[in-house]
mmCIF file of C-alpha atoms and ligand atoms in Angstrom:
data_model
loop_
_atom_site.group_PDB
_atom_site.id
_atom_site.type_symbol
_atom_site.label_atom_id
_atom_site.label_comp_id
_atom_site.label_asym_id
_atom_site.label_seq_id
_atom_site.Cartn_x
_atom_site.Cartn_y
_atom_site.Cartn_z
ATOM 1 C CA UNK A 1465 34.302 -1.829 25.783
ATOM 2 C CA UNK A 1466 31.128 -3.803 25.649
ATOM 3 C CA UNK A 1467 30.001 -7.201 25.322
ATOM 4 C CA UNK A 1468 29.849 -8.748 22.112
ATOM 5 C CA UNK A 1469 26.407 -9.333 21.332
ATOM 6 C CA UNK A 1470 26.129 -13.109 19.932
ATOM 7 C CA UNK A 1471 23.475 -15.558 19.579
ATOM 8 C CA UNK A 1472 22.911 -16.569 22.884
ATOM 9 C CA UNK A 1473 22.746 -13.275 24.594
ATOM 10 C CA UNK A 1474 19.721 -13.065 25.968
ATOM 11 C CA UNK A 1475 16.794 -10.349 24.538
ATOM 12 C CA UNK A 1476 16.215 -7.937 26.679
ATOM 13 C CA UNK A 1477 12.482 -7.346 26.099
ATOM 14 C CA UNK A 1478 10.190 -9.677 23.967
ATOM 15 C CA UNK A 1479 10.665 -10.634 20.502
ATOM 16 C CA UNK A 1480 9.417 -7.881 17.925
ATOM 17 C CA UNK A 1481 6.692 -9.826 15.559
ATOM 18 C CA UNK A 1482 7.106 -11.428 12.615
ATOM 19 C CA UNK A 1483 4.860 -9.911 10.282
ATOM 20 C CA UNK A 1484 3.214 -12.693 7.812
ATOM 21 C CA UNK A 1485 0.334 -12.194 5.022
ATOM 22 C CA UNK A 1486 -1.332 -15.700 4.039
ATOM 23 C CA UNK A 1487 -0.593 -17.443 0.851
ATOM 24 C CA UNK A 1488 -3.842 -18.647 -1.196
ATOM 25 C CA UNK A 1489 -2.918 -22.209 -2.040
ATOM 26 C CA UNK A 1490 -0.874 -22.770 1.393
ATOM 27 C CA UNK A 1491 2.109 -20.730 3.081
ATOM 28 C CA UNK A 1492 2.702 -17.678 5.165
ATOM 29 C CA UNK A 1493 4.710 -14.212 3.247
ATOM 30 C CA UNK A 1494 6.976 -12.750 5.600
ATOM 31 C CA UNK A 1495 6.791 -8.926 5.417
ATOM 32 C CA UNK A 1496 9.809 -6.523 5.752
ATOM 33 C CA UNK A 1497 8.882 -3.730 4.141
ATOM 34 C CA UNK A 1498 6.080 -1.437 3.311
ATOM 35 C CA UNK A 1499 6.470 0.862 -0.137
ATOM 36 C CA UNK A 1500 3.288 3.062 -1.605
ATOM 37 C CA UNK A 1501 2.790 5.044 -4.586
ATOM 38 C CA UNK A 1502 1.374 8.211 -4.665
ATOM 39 C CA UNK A 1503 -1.016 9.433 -7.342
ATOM 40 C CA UNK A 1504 -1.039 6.935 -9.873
ATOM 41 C CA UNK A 1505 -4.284 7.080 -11.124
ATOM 42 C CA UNK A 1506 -5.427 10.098 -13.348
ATOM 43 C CA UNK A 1507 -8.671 10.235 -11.316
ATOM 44 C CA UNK A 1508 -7.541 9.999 -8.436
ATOM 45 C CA UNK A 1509 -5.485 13.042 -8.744
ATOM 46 C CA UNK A 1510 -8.309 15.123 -10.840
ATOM 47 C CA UNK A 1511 -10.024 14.378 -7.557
ATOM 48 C CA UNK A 1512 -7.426 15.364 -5.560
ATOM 49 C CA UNK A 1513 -7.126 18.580 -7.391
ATOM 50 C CA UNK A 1514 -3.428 18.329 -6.888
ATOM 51 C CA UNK A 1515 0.027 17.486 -8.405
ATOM 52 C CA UNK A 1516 0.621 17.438 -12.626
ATOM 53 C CA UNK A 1517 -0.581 14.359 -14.271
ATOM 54 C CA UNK A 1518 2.977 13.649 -15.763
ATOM 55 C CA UNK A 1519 5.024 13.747 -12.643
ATOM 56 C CA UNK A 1520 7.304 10.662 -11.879
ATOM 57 C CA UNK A 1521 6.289 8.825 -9.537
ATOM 58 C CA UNK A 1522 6.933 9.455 -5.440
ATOM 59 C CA UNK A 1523 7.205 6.882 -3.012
ATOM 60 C CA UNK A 1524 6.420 6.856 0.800
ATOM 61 C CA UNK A 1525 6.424 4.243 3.112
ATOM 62 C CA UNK A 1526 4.396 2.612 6.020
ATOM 63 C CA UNK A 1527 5.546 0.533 9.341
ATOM 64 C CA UNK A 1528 5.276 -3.598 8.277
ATOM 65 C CA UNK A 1529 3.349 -3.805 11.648
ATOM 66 C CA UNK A 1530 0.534 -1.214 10.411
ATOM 67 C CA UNK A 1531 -0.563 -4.813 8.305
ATOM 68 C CA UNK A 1532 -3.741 -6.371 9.522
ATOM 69 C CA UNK A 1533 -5.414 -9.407 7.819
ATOM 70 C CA UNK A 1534 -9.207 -10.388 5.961
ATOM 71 C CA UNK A 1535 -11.964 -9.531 8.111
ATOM 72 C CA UNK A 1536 -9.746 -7.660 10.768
ATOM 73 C CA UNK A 1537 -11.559 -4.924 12.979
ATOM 74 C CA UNK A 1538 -9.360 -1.755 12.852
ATOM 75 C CA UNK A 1539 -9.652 0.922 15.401
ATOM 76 C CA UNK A 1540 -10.582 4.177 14.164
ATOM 77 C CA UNK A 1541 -7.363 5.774 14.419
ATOM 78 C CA UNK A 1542 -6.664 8.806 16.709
ATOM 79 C CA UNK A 1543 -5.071 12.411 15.490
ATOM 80 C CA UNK A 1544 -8.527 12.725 12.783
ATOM 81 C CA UNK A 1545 -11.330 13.223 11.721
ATOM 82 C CA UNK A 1546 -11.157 12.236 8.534
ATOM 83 C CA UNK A 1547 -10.325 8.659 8.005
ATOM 84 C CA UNK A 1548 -10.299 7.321 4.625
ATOM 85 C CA UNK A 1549 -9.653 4.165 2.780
ATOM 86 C CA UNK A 1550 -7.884 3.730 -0.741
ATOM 87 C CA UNK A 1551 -7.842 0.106 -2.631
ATOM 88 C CA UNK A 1552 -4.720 -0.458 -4.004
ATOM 89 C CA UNK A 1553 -3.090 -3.553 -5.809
ATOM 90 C CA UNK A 1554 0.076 -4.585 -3.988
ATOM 91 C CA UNK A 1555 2.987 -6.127 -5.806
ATOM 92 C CA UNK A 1556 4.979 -8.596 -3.275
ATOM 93 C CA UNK A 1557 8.501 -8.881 -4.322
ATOM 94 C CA UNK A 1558 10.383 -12.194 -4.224
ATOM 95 C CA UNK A 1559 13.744 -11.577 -4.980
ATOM 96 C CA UNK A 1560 16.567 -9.312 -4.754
ATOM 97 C CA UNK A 1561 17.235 -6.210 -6.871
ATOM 98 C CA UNK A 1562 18.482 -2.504 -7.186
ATOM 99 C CA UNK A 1563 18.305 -0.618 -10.421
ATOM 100 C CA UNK A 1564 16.050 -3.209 -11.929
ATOM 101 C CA UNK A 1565 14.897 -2.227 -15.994
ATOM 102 C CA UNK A 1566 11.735 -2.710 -16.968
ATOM 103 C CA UNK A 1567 12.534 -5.633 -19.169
ATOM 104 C CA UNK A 1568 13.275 -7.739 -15.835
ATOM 105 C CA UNK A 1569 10.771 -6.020 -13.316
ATOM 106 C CA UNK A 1570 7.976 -8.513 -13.289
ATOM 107 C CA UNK A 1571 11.012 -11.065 -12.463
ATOM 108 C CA UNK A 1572 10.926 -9.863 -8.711
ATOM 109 C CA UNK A 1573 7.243 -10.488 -8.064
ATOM 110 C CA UNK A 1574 6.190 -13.123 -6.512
ATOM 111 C CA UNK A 1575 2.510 -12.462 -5.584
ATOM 112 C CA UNK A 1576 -0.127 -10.037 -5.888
ATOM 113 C CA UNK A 1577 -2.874 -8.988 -3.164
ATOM 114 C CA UNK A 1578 -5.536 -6.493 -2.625
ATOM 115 C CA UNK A 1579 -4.462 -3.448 -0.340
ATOM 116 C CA UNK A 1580 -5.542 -0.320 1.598
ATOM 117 C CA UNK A 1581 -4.277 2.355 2.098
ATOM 118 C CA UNK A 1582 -5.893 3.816 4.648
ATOM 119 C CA UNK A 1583 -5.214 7.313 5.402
ATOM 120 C CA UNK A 1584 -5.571 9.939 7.475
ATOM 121 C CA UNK A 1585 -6.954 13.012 5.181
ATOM 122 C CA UNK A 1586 -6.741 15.714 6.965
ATOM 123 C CA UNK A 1587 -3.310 15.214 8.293
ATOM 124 C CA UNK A 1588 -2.041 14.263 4.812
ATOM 125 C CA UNK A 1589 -3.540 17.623 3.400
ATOM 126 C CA UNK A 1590 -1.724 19.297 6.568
ATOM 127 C CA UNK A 1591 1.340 17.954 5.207
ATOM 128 C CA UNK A 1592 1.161 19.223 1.937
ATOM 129 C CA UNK A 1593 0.370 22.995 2.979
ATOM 130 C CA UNK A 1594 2.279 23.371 5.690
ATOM 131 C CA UNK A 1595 5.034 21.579 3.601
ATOM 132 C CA UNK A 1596 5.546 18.874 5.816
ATOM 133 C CA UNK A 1597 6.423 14.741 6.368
ATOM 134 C CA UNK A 1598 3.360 12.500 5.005
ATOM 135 C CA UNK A 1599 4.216 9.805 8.073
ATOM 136 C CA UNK A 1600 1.196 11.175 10.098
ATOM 137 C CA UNK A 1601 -1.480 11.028 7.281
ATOM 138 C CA UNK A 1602 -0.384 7.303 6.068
ATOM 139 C CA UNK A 1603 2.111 5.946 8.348
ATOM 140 C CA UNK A 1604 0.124 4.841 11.508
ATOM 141 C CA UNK A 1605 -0.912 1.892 13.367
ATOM 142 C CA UNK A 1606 -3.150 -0.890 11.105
ATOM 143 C CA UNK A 1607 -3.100 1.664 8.133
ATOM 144 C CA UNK A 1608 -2.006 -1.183 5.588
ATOM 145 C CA UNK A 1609 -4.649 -4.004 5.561
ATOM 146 C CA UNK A 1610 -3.808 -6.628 2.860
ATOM 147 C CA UNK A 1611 -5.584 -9.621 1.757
ATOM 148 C CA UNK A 1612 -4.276 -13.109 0.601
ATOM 149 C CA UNK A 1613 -1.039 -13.355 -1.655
ATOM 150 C CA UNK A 1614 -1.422 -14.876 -4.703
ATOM 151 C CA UNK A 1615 1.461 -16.217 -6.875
ATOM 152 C CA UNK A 1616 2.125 -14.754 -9.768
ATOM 153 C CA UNK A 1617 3.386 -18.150 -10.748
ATOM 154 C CA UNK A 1618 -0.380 -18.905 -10.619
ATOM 155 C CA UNK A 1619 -2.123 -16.045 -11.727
ATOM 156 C CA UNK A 1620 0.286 -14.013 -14.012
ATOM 157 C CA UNK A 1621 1.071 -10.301 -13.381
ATOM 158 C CA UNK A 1622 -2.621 -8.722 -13.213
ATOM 159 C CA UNK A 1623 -2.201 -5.590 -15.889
ATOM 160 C CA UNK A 1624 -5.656 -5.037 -16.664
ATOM 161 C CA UNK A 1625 -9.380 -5.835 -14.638
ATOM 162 C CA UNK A 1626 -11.656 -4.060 -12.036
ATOM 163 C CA UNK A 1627 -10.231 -2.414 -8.922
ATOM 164 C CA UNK A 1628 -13.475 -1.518 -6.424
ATOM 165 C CA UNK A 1629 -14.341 -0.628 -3.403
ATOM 166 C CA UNK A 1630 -17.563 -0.493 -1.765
ATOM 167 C CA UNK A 1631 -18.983 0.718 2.239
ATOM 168 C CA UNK A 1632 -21.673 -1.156 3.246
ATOM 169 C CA UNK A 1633 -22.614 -2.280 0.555
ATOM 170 C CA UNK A 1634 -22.242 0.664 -1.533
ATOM 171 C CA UNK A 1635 -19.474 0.789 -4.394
ATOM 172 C CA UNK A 1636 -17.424 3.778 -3.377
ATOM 173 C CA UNK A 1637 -14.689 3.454 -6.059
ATOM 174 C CA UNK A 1638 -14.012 1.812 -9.226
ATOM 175 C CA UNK A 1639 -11.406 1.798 -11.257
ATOM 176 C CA UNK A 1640 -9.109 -0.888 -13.919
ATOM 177 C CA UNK A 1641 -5.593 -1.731 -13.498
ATOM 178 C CA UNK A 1642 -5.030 -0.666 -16.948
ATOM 179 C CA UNK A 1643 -5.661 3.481 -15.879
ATOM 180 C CA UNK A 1644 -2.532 2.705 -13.686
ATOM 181 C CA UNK A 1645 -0.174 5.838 -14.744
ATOM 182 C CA UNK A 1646 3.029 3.672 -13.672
ATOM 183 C CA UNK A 1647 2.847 0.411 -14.653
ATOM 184 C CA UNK A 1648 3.928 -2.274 -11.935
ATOM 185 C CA UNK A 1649 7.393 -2.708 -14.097
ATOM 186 C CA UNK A 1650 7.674 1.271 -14.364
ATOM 187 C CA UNK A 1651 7.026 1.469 -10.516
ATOM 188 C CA UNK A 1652 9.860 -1.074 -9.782
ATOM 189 C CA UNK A 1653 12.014 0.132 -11.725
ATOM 190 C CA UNK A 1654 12.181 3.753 -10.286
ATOM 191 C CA UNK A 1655 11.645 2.295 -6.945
ATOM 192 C CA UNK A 1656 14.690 0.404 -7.091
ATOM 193 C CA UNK A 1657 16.810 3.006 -7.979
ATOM 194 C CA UNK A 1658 15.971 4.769 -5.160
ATOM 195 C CA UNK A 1659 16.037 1.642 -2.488
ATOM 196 C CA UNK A 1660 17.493 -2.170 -2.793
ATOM 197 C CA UNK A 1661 14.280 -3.953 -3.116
ATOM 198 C CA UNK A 1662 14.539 -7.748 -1.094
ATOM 199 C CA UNK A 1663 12.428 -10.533 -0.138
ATOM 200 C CA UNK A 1664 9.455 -9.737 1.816
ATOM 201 C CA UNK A 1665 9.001 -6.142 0.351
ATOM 202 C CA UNK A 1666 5.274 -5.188 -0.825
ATOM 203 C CA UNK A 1667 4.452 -2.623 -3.193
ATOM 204 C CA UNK A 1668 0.737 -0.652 -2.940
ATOM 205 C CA UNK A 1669 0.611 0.604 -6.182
ATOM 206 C CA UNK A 1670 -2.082 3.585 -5.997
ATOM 207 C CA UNK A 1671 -5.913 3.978 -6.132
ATOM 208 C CA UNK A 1672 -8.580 5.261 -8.582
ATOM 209 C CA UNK A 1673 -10.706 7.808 -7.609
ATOM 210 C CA UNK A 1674 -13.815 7.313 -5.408
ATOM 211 C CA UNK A 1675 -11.094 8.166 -1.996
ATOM 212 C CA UNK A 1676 -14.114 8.832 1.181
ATOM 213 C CA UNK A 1677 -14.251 8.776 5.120
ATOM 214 C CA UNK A 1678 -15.222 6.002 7.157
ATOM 215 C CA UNK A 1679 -16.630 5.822 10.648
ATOM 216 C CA UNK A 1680 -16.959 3.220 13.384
ATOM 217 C CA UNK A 1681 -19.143 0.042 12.230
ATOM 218 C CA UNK A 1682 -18.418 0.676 8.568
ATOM 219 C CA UNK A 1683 -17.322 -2.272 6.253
ATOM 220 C CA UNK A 1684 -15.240 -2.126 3.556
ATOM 221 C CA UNK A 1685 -15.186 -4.748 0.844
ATOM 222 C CA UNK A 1686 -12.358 -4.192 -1.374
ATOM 223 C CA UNK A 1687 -12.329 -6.573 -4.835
ATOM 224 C CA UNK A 1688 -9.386 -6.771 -7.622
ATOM 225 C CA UNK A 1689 -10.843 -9.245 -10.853
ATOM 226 C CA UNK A 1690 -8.879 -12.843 -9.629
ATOM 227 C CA UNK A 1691 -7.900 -11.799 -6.357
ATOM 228 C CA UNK A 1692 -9.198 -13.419 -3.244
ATOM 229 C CA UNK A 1693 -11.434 -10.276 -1.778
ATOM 230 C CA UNK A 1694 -10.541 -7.991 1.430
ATOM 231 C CA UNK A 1695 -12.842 -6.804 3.865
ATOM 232 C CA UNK A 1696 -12.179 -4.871 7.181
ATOM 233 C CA UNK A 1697 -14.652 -3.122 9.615
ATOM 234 C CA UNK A 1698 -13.729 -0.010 10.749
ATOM 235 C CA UNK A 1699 -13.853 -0.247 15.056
ATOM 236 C CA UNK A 1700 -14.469 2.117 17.792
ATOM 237 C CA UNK A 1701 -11.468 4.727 18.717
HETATM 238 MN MN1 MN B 155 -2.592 5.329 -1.811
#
């Protein structure tokens, strides 16, 4: 028999973080979960020489504590040599759901925000020859830095403007929302047949093409049209 854990029992080692992303206008978004889309832009795949153009959607996922913040200084990550960055929109959903249609998708969002996705390239093209998990080529320690949440109740749901990304200066990738294959309401509608989507769950909803390494001392600026803009610098190992 063992104790009964209640609400005074003491922790036994410290508090796991909260993991919060800032609200523009005033507030803090709790994060519990972390979902990504894979290949969701035409050129992004044409450049990835991989995968038909008309497959569904797939879905992976990264730890909530692999967020870091605007103007964060990420350590080049160990296990590569090829580290690269992806801008992504993220969807952040507000409210419960599982088998949400289309017709009610947008319902669950309460804020959008720029993303990266930043990967590790070799490991993820280990994974797909060797046939193997993607957790070591995405799923890794401050692989998911997001920017500022925006309501939608402010700005809408974004369906169409630029998505870029630029290294120093130079623009590295540009894209529009519209070239999305899977449109955010498409996306949470498969998603949540697959998972119960809740409170605190963000959605990084693919990248154009333009995908490229980083090194230590780059910057990345990453800009959506009427999103507050993201920029990390990529650290020493
Ligand atoms: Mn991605």
């Amino acid at each position: 028999m063992t104790d009964a854990v209640t609400a005074t029992s003491p922790l036994v080692i410290p508090a796991v973080d909260v993991i919060n992303i800032p609200v523009v206008g005033g507030g803090l978004f709790p994060v519990r979960r972390i979902y990504c889309v894979g290949r969701n832009y035409v050129s992004h795949i044409r450049e990835m020489k991989e995968a038909d153009e008309r497959d569904p959607p797939f879905f992976f996922q990264k730890p909530r504590d692999a967020i870091v913040g605007d103007g964060a200084t990420i350590a080049y990550p160990p296990d590569t040599g090829d580290f690269q960055y992806e801008v992504e929109l993220v969807a952040a959903i507000g409210t419960t759901g599982r088998n949400i249609d289309m017709a009610s998708a947008l319902n669950h969002v309460w804020g959008y925000a720029i993303g990266l996705d930043m990967t590790r390239r070799d490991r993820q093209r280990d994974a797909r020859d060797l046939q193997l998990p993607w957790e070591p080529g995405k799923s890794f320690d401050e692989s998911a830095p997001c920017g500022a949440l925006h309501p939608a109740a402010n700005i809408g749901h974004p369906a169409t403007g630029a998505i870029t990304l630029a290294v120093n200066g130079v623009e590295q990738q540009r894209g529009d929302l519209r070239e999305m294959i899977w449109r955010v309401p498409e996306i949470i509608a498969q998603l949540s047949r697959q998972y119960v989507l809740r409170p605190g769950d963000l959605i990084y909803t693919g990248t154009p093409a333009g995908v490229g390494p980083v090194v230590p001392g780059d910057r990345i600026n990453a800009h959506i049209d009427g999103l507050t803009p993201l920029s990390v610098t990529i650290g020493p190992a």
